[in-house]
Structures are given as structure tokens and as C-alpha cells.
């Protein structure tokens, strides 16, 4: 009777560099509150235009409260393992299933987060193009385009991101290692001070950056500090993160 040799070491699977989810602020929906979540933002108040006059009560300053609603979704994935493979297969099938599901969960978080981001209307396209569909091969990320975007963000009051803005657990970041594409040098960044705005790019844009000598020099200098998961460098006040799990 012929038998089949089954190697103890399994083949590696494709790695996905998951980046977006780590920068999101997470909320917990209270039990019994339905599936609609409301986030509240208190807008900046208008500045006074005239100095105070003695005996004159200043006018009331209105305070604007903005509420953003979203529907909470539940995503489920199941792997069914009969008892025979558990008893007869050489590999730890159950542990392999747990590992695959944990990575699948991280990728699901990443995909859904990017779907929300892609729906944003506050967009800027290279060479002043009006929409994504009008982009051509020569419309690439450049220092000029980055400067325009950073200027727009700064003028509108965008703050530098810091790890405390995101309550992503250290455990989640470690789950992206190594299957999720991260590196262990990301862990020291958990308690880091403000690091800048966050820019997430796909590998094509990353290679465009590699052709910019100024960016390469700046990235080499900034890489002496602790990095975030997938970080490729810092330029123009933006920490650039690579993800190969981005929609086109």
C-alpha cells in the first residue's frame, strides 16, 4: 500500500499589510441600544470681533453640536472542522483555523474601514482632476500634491495624530505580525507623542516616492524613531504608511 508523505511545515500564505484600522478611534455600542450609533462633535466657536465695553453685556456666542450617525454591522465567519481531521491530520488543524480566522478578521476590519474612507467627499486628485475616473498614468503623487493636501488640512484645523487618538489595543497590532505584514518595531510606537498627519498609500505610490530624492533623504532621517505598522517614512509632516490591501 502506498502512503503519502505530509510535510510538517506548511506553506506560507500571501501577506497583507493592514494599516488603516490602527489609526481609527473605536467605540463600544451599549447593550440594548439598537444598531444605530451616534458620535458627537462640538465645533469651534466664533471669535469675538470687538472688545468688551463697560456696562454692556456681550452678545451670546452660539455653540454648534454636530452628530454623525452610523449603522453598526456584524460580520461572522465560520470554519467547520470534522473530528476525523483533528485526529488524523499531521498538522494542528484547529490552531491553523484559529490563525486563519484571526487574520481574516483583521482584513475584514481593514476592508470595511477603507470603504468608509473611500466614501468621503473631501477629496483631492492629482493635477486638479475632478474625479478618480479621470486619472491617467501621469497623475501621480508628488511633493507638490502632498503640499497642497497638507496645506488644506492645516488650514481646516487638522491635528497631528497621536496613539492616544486611537484605542487600538497592543494585542491587535501584534495580531498583524507577521501574517498581517507588520514588523515588531511597531510596538514601541504605542506610547509615542504626536507623530504627524497620517497618509496611507498602496505599493505603486510607495514606488513613486522612491523616485523622489528629497523624500528618500527625509525618510532615512526619520526612520531612527519607532515606526508604526507598515510605515515607510515621514515627509511634509505626514507619516506615510504602506498597505497592499487598498482598493483601486
PDB file of C-alpha atoms in Angstrom, residues 23-231:
ATOM      1  CA  UNK A  23      -5.478  54.737  13.286  1.00  0.00           C
ATOM      2  CA  UNK A  24      -9.236  54.624  13.935  1.00  0.00           C
ATOM      3  CA  UNK A  25     -10.929  55.596  17.158  1.00  0.00           C
ATOM      4  CA  UNK A  26     -13.061  52.717  18.429  1.00  0.00           C
ATOM      5  CA  UNK A  27     -16.396  52.928  20.222  1.00  0.00           C
ATOM      6  CA  UNK A  28     -18.407  50.347  22.113  1.00  0.00           C
ATOM      7  CA  UNK A  29     -22.148  50.263  21.496  1.00  0.00           C
ATOM      8  CA  UNK A  30     -24.019  49.824  24.825  1.00  0.00           C
ATOM      9  CA  UNK A  31     -26.234  46.768  25.150  1.00  0.00           C
ATOM     10  CA  UNK A  32     -29.874  47.236  24.296  1.00  0.00           C
ATOM     11  CA  UNK A  33     -29.268  50.466  22.338  1.00  0.00           C
ATOM     12  CA  UNK A  34     -30.135  49.146  18.880  1.00  0.00           C
ATOM     13  CA  UNK A  35     -27.829  49.228  15.875  1.00  0.00           C
ATOM     14  CA  UNK A  36     -27.591  52.979  15.281  1.00  0.00           C
ATOM     15  CA  UNK A  37     -24.573  54.713  16.762  1.00  0.00           C
ATOM     16  CA  UNK A  38     -24.307  58.492  17.254  1.00  0.00           C
ATOM     17  CA  UNK A  39     -20.956  60.261  17.560  1.00  0.00           C
ATOM     18  CA  UNK A  40     -20.906  63.870  18.759  1.00  0.00           C
ATOM     19  CA  UNK A  41     -18.562  66.691  17.804  1.00  0.00           C
ATOM     20  CA  UNK A  42     -18.533  70.170  19.376  1.00  0.00           C
ATOM     21  CA  UNK A  43     -17.434  72.639  16.705  1.00  0.00           C
ATOM     22  CA  UNK A  44     -15.132  75.605  17.341  1.00  0.00           C
ATOM     23  CA  UNK A  45     -16.918  78.772  18.416  1.00  0.00           C
ATOM     24  CA  UNK A  46     -16.645  82.079  16.577  1.00  0.00           C
ATOM     25  CA  UNK A  47     -14.079  84.560  17.849  1.00  0.00           C
ATOM     26  CA  UNK A  48     -15.263  87.858  19.408  1.00  0.00           C
ATOM     27  CA  UNK A  49     -14.990  90.742  16.966  1.00  0.00           C
ATOM     28  CA  UNK A  50     -14.999  93.713  19.361  1.00  0.00           C
ATOM     29  CA  UNK A  51     -13.507  94.448  22.792  1.00  0.00           C
ATOM     30  CA  UNK A  52     -15.763  94.481  25.818  1.00  0.00           C
ATOM     31  CA  UNK A  53     -17.462  97.752  26.805  1.00  0.00           C
ATOM     32  CA  UNK A  54     -18.056  98.697  30.413  1.00  0.00           C
ATOM     33  CA  UNK A  55     -21.639  98.126  31.436  1.00  0.00           C
ATOM     34  CA  UNK A  56     -22.521  96.307  28.207  1.00  0.00           C
ATOM     35  CA  UNK A  57     -23.318  92.597  28.333  1.00  0.00           C
ATOM     36  CA  UNK A  58     -21.584  90.817  25.445  1.00  0.00           C
ATOM     37  CA  UNK A  59     -23.707  89.005  22.896  1.00  0.00           C
ATOM     38  CA  UNK A  60     -24.290  85.320  23.321  1.00  0.00           C
ATOM     39  CA  UNK A  61     -21.907  83.051  21.415  1.00  0.00           C
ATOM     40  CA  UNK A  62     -23.698  80.057  19.876  1.00  0.00           C
ATOM     41  CA  UNK A  63     -22.184  76.613  20.235  1.00  0.00           C
ATOM     42  CA  UNK A  64     -22.645  74.198  17.341  1.00  0.00           C
ATOM     43  CA  UNK A  65     -23.003  70.490  18.011  1.00  0.00           C
ATOM     44  CA  UNK A  66     -22.645  68.070  15.111  1.00  0.00           C
ATOM     45  CA  UNK A  67     -23.851  64.494  15.301  1.00  0.00           C
ATOM     46  CA  UNK A  68     -22.743  61.748  12.959  1.00  0.00           C
ATOM     47  CA  UNK A  69     -24.793  58.573  12.815  1.00  0.00           C
ATOM     48  CA  UNK A  70     -23.810  55.151  11.532  1.00  0.00           C
ATOM     49  CA  UNK A  71     -25.320  51.701  11.490  1.00  0.00           C
ATOM     50  CA  UNK A  72     -23.386  49.005  13.315  1.00  0.00           C
ATOM     51  CA  UNK A  73     -22.733  45.838  11.321  1.00  0.00           C
ATOM     52  CA  UNK A  74     -21.859  42.362  12.481  1.00  0.00           C
ATOM     53  CA  UNK A  75     -19.569  40.180  10.399  1.00  0.00           C
ATOM     54  CA  UNK A  76     -19.323  36.436  11.010  1.00  0.00           C
ATOM     55  CA  UNK A  77     -17.052  33.772   9.557  1.00  0.00           C
ATOM     56  CA  UNK A  78     -17.066  30.092  10.477  1.00  0.00           C
ATOM     57  CA  UNK A  79     -14.727  27.196   9.706  1.00  0.00           C
ATOM     58  CA  UNK A  80     -16.168  23.756  10.323  1.00  0.00           C
ATOM     59  CA  UNK A  81     -13.658  21.023  11.223  1.00  0.00           C
ATOM     60  CA  UNK A  82     -14.900  17.419  11.491  1.00  0.00           C
ATOM     61  CA  UNK A  83     -13.384  15.249  14.192  1.00  0.00           C
ATOM     62  CA  UNK A  84     -11.548  12.974  11.731  1.00  0.00           C
ATOM     63  CA  UNK A  85      -9.070  15.651  10.529  1.00  0.00           C
ATOM     64  CA  UNK A  86      -8.423  16.660  14.114  1.00  0.00           C
ATOM     65  CA  UNK A  87      -7.421  13.109  14.939  1.00  0.00           C
ATOM     66  CA  UNK A  88      -5.673  12.053  11.746  1.00  0.00           C
ATOM     67  CA  UNK A  89      -4.035  15.060  10.075  1.00  0.00           C
ATOM     68  CA  UNK A  90      -0.409  15.698  10.976  1.00  0.00           C
ATOM     69  CA  UNK A  91      -0.803  19.463  11.254  1.00  0.00           C
ATOM     70  CA  UNK A  92      -2.558  21.205  14.190  1.00  0.00           C
ATOM     71  CA  UNK A  93      -5.701  21.852  12.159  1.00  0.00           C
ATOM     72  CA  UNK A  94      -7.586  23.660  14.910  1.00  0.00           C
ATOM     73  CA  UNK A  95      -4.730  26.080  15.589  1.00  0.00           C
ATOM     74  CA  UNK A  96      -4.323  26.699  11.869  1.00  0.00           C
ATOM     75  CA  UNK A  97      -8.025  27.542  11.632  1.00  0.00           C
ATOM     76  CA  UNK A  98      -7.743  29.962  14.564  1.00  0.00           C
ATOM     77  CA  UNK A  99      -4.751  31.673  12.938  1.00  0.00           C
ATOM     78  CA  UNK A 100      -6.514  31.996   9.573  1.00  0.00           C
ATOM     79  CA  UNK A 101      -9.679  33.388  11.150  1.00  0.00           C
ATOM     80  CA  UNK A 102      -7.751  35.942  13.214  1.00  0.00           C
ATOM     81  CA  UNK A 103      -6.025  37.257  10.100  1.00  0.00           C
ATOM     82  CA  UNK A 104      -9.314  37.195   8.189  1.00  0.00           C
ATOM     83  CA  UNK A 105     -10.918  39.280  10.941  1.00  0.00           C
ATOM     84  CA  UNK A 106      -8.141  41.858  10.733  1.00  0.00           C
ATOM     85  CA  UNK A 107      -8.514  42.050   6.946  1.00  0.00           C
ATOM     86  CA  UNK A 108     -12.276  42.477   7.314  1.00  0.00           C
ATOM     87  CA  UNK A 109     -11.751  45.389   9.704  1.00  0.00           C
ATOM     88  CA  UNK A 110      -9.338  46.911   7.201  1.00  0.00           C
ATOM     89  CA  UNK A 111     -11.637  46.474   4.201  1.00  0.00           C
ATOM     90  CA  UNK A 112     -14.701  47.964   5.885  1.00  0.00           C
ATOM     91  CA  UNK A 113     -12.709  50.874   7.313  1.00  0.00           C
ATOM     92  CA  UNK A 114     -11.368  51.753   3.884  1.00  0.00           C
ATOM     93  CA  UNK A 115     -14.848  51.533   2.361  1.00  0.00           C
ATOM     94  CA  UNK A 116     -15.977  54.265   4.736  1.00  0.00           C
ATOM     95  CA  UNK A 117     -12.923  56.382   3.953  1.00  0.00           C
ATOM     96  CA  UNK A 118     -13.395  55.978   0.194  1.00  0.00           C
ATOM     97  CA  UNK A 119     -16.937  57.366   0.531  1.00  0.00           C
ATOM     98  CA  UNK A 120     -15.581  60.689   1.799  1.00  0.00           C
ATOM     99  CA  UNK A 121     -16.386  63.788  -0.266  1.00  0.00           C
ATOM    100  CA  UNK A 122     -13.391  65.791   0.987  1.00  0.00           C
ATOM    101  CA  UNK A 123     -11.091  64.610  -1.797  1.00  0.00           C
ATOM    102  CA  UNK A 124      -8.192  65.978  -3.802  1.00  0.00           C
ATOM    103  CA  UNK A 125      -6.936  64.351  -7.004  1.00  0.00           C
ATOM    104  CA  UNK A 126      -3.580  64.769  -8.706  1.00  0.00           C
ATOM    105  CA  UNK A 127      -3.237  67.528 -11.315  1.00  0.00           C
ATOM    106  CA  UNK A 128      -6.584  69.018 -10.201  1.00  0.00           C
ATOM    107  CA  UNK A 129      -8.584  66.200 -11.782  1.00  0.00           C
ATOM    108  CA  UNK A 130     -12.273  66.310 -10.928  1.00  0.00           C
ATOM    109  CA  UNK A 131     -12.762  62.623 -10.152  1.00  0.00           C
ATOM    110  CA  UNK A 132     -10.962  59.306  -9.784  1.00  0.00           C
ATOM    111  CA  UNK A 133     -12.227  58.133 -13.170  1.00  0.00           C
ATOM    112  CA  UNK A 134     -10.342  60.962 -14.935  1.00  0.00           C
ATOM    113  CA  UNK A 135      -6.933  59.995 -13.552  1.00  0.00           C
ATOM    114  CA  UNK A 136      -4.311  58.835 -16.078  1.00  0.00           C
ATOM    115  CA  UNK A 137      -0.853  57.266 -15.769  1.00  0.00           C
ATOM    116  CA  UNK A 138       0.866  60.642 -15.437  1.00  0.00           C
ATOM    117  CA  UNK A 139      -1.302  61.680 -12.481  1.00  0.00           C
ATOM    118  CA  UNK A 140       0.987  60.543  -9.676  1.00  0.00           C
ATOM    119  CA  UNK A 141       1.687  61.546  -6.099  1.00  0.00           C
ATOM    120  CA  UNK A 142       4.290  64.325  -5.966  1.00  0.00           C
ATOM    121  CA  UNK A 143       5.696  66.632  -3.337  1.00  0.00           C
ATOM    122  CA  UNK A 144       3.560  69.430  -4.806  1.00  0.00           C
ATOM    123  CA  UNK A 145       0.352  67.396  -4.458  1.00  0.00           C
ATOM    124  CA  UNK A 146       1.279  66.460  -0.902  1.00  0.00           C
ATOM    125  CA  UNK A 147       1.949  70.102  -0.059  1.00  0.00           C
ATOM    126  CA  UNK A 148      -1.479  71.093  -1.375  1.00  0.00           C
ATOM    127  CA  UNK A 149      -3.221  68.434   0.694  1.00  0.00           C
ATOM    128  CA  UNK A 150      -1.280  69.232   3.863  1.00  0.00           C
ATOM    129  CA  UNK A 151      -1.940  72.947   3.434  1.00  0.00           C
ATOM    130  CA  UNK A 152      -5.665  72.297   3.057  1.00  0.00           C
ATOM    131  CA  UNK A 153      -5.739  70.075   6.137  1.00  0.00           C
ATOM    132  CA  UNK A 154      -3.759  72.533   8.257  1.00  0.00           C
ATOM    133  CA  UNK A 155      -5.960  75.481   7.255  1.00  0.00           C
ATOM    134  CA  UNK A 156      -9.013  73.491   8.307  1.00  0.00           C
ATOM    135  CA  UNK A 157      -7.542  72.706  11.704  1.00  0.00           C
ATOM    136  CA  UNK A 158      -6.406  69.100  11.257  1.00  0.00           C
ATOM    137  CA  UNK A 159      -4.320  67.977  14.225  1.00  0.00           C
ATOM    138  CA  UNK A 160      -1.333  65.678  14.281  1.00  0.00           C
ATOM    139  CA  UNK A 161      -2.306  62.109  15.023  1.00  0.00           C
ATOM    140  CA  UNK A 162      -1.145  60.518  18.243  1.00  0.00           C
ATOM    141  CA  UNK A 163      -1.546  56.989  19.532  1.00  0.00           C
ATOM    142  CA  UNK A 164      -3.993  58.179  22.212  1.00  0.00           C
ATOM    143  CA  UNK A 165      -6.363  59.243  19.397  1.00  0.00           C
ATOM    144  CA  UNK A 166      -6.769  55.552  18.634  1.00  0.00           C
ATOM    145  CA  UNK A 167      -7.605  52.996  21.274  1.00  0.00           C
ATOM    146  CA  UNK A 168      -6.258  50.188  19.123  1.00  0.00           C
ATOM    147  CA  UNK A 169      -5.001  47.563  21.511  1.00  0.00           C
ATOM    148  CA  UNK A 170      -1.447  46.327  21.538  1.00  0.00           C
ATOM    149  CA  UNK A 171      -2.899  42.852  21.030  1.00  0.00           C
ATOM    150  CA  UNK A 172      -4.421  43.840  17.698  1.00  0.00           C
ATOM    151  CA  UNK A 173      -1.143  45.256  16.439  1.00  0.00           C
ATOM    152  CA  UNK A 174       0.594  42.064  17.426  1.00  0.00           C
ATOM    153  CA  UNK A 175      -2.027  40.052  15.526  1.00  0.00           C
ATOM    154  CA  UNK A 176      -0.822  41.780  12.371  1.00  0.00           C
ATOM    155  CA  UNK A 177       2.614  40.260  12.970  1.00  0.00           C
ATOM    156  CA  UNK A 178       3.906  38.649  10.880  1.00  0.00           C
ATOM    157  CA  UNK A 179       0.933  37.346   8.872  1.00  0.00           C
ATOM    158  CA  UNK A 180      -0.610  40.774   8.621  1.00  0.00           C
ATOM    159  CA  UNK A 181       2.594  42.273   7.260  1.00  0.00           C
ATOM    160  CA  UNK A 182       3.672  44.298  10.277  1.00  0.00           C
ATOM    161  CA  UNK A 183       7.043  44.374  11.986  1.00  0.00           C
ATOM    162  CA  UNK A 184       7.796  44.140  15.683  1.00  0.00           C
ATOM    163  CA  UNK A 185       9.310  47.637  15.698  1.00  0.00           C
ATOM    164  CA  UNK A 186       5.733  48.942  15.662  1.00  0.00           C
ATOM    165  CA  UNK A 187       5.149  48.038  19.303  1.00  0.00           C
ATOM    166  CA  UNK A 188       7.299  50.844  20.823  1.00  0.00           C
ATOM    167  CA  UNK A 189       5.145  53.367  18.972  1.00  0.00           C
ATOM    168  CA  UNK A 190       2.144  52.634  21.218  1.00  0.00           C
ATOM    169  CA  UNK A 191       3.025  55.399  23.655  1.00  0.00           C
ATOM    170  CA  UNK A 192       4.576  57.810  21.196  1.00  0.00           C
ATOM    171  CA  UNK A 193       4.000  61.562  21.214  1.00  0.00           C
ATOM    172  CA  UNK A 194       2.319  63.263  18.213  1.00  0.00           C
ATOM    173  CA  UNK A 195       3.879  61.955  15.029  1.00  0.00           C
ATOM    174  CA  UNK A 196       2.138  63.989  12.319  1.00  0.00           C
ATOM    175  CA  UNK A 197      -0.720  63.588   9.904  1.00  0.00           C
ATOM    176  CA  UNK A 198      -1.296  60.072   8.545  1.00  0.00           C
ATOM    177  CA  UNK A 199      -1.070  59.148   4.861  1.00  0.00           C
ATOM    178  CA  UNK A 200      -1.844  55.618   3.654  1.00  0.00           C
ATOM    179  CA  UNK A 201      -0.672  54.605   0.180  1.00  0.00           C
ATOM    180  CA  UNK A 202      -0.556  51.476  -1.948  1.00  0.00           C
ATOM    181  CA  UNK A 203       2.724  49.933  -3.201  1.00  0.00           C
ATOM    182  CA  UNK A 204       2.515  51.811  -6.523  1.00  0.00           C
ATOM    183  CA  UNK A 205       2.534  55.177  -4.780  1.00  0.00           C
ATOM    184  CA  UNK A 206       5.267  53.929  -2.457  1.00  0.00           C
ATOM    185  CA  UNK A 207       7.458  53.324  -5.505  1.00  0.00           C
ATOM    186  CA  UNK A 208       6.651  56.809  -6.806  1.00  0.00           C
ATOM    187  CA  UNK A 209       8.013  58.150  -3.534  1.00  0.00           C
ATOM    188  CA  UNK A 210      11.176  56.148  -4.118  1.00  0.00           C
ATOM    189  CA  UNK A 211      11.882  58.272  -7.200  1.00  0.00           C
ATOM    190  CA  UNK A 212      11.783  61.477  -5.137  1.00  0.00           C
ATOM    191  CA  UNK A 213      15.290  62.062  -3.794  1.00  0.00           C
ATOM    192  CA  UNK A 214      14.096  64.567  -1.208  1.00  0.00           C
ATOM    193  CA  UNK A 215      11.590  62.105   0.209  1.00  0.00           C
ATOM    194  CA  UNK A 216      14.187  59.327   0.351  1.00  0.00           C
ATOM    195  CA  UNK A 217      16.562  61.534   2.319  1.00  0.00           C
ATOM    196  CA  UNK A 218      13.848  62.674   4.724  1.00  0.00           C
ATOM    197  CA  UNK A 219      12.610  59.100   5.252  1.00  0.00           C
ATOM    198  CA  UNK A 220      16.121  57.865   6.010  1.00  0.00           C
ATOM    199  CA  UNK A 221      16.461  60.513   8.699  1.00  0.00           C
ATOM    200  CA  UNK A 222      13.054  59.875  10.303  1.00  0.00           C
ATOM    201  CA  UNK A 223      13.418  56.089  10.429  1.00  0.00           C
ATOM    202  CA  UNK A 224      15.612  56.319  13.506  1.00  0.00           C
ATOM    203  CA  UNK A 225      12.458  56.587  15.620  1.00  0.00           C
ATOM    204  CA  UNK A 226       9.905  53.906  16.448  1.00  0.00           C
ATOM    205  CA  UNK A 227       7.728  53.110  13.454  1.00  0.00           C
ATOM    206  CA  UNK A 228       4.038  52.378  13.074  1.00  0.00           C
ATOM    207  CA  UNK A 229       2.888  49.209  11.346  1.00  0.00           C
ATOM    208  CA  UNK A 230       3.846  49.449   7.667  1.00  0.00           C
ATOM    209  CA  UNK A 231       5.496  52.872   7.933  1.00  0.00           C
TER     210      UNK A 231
END
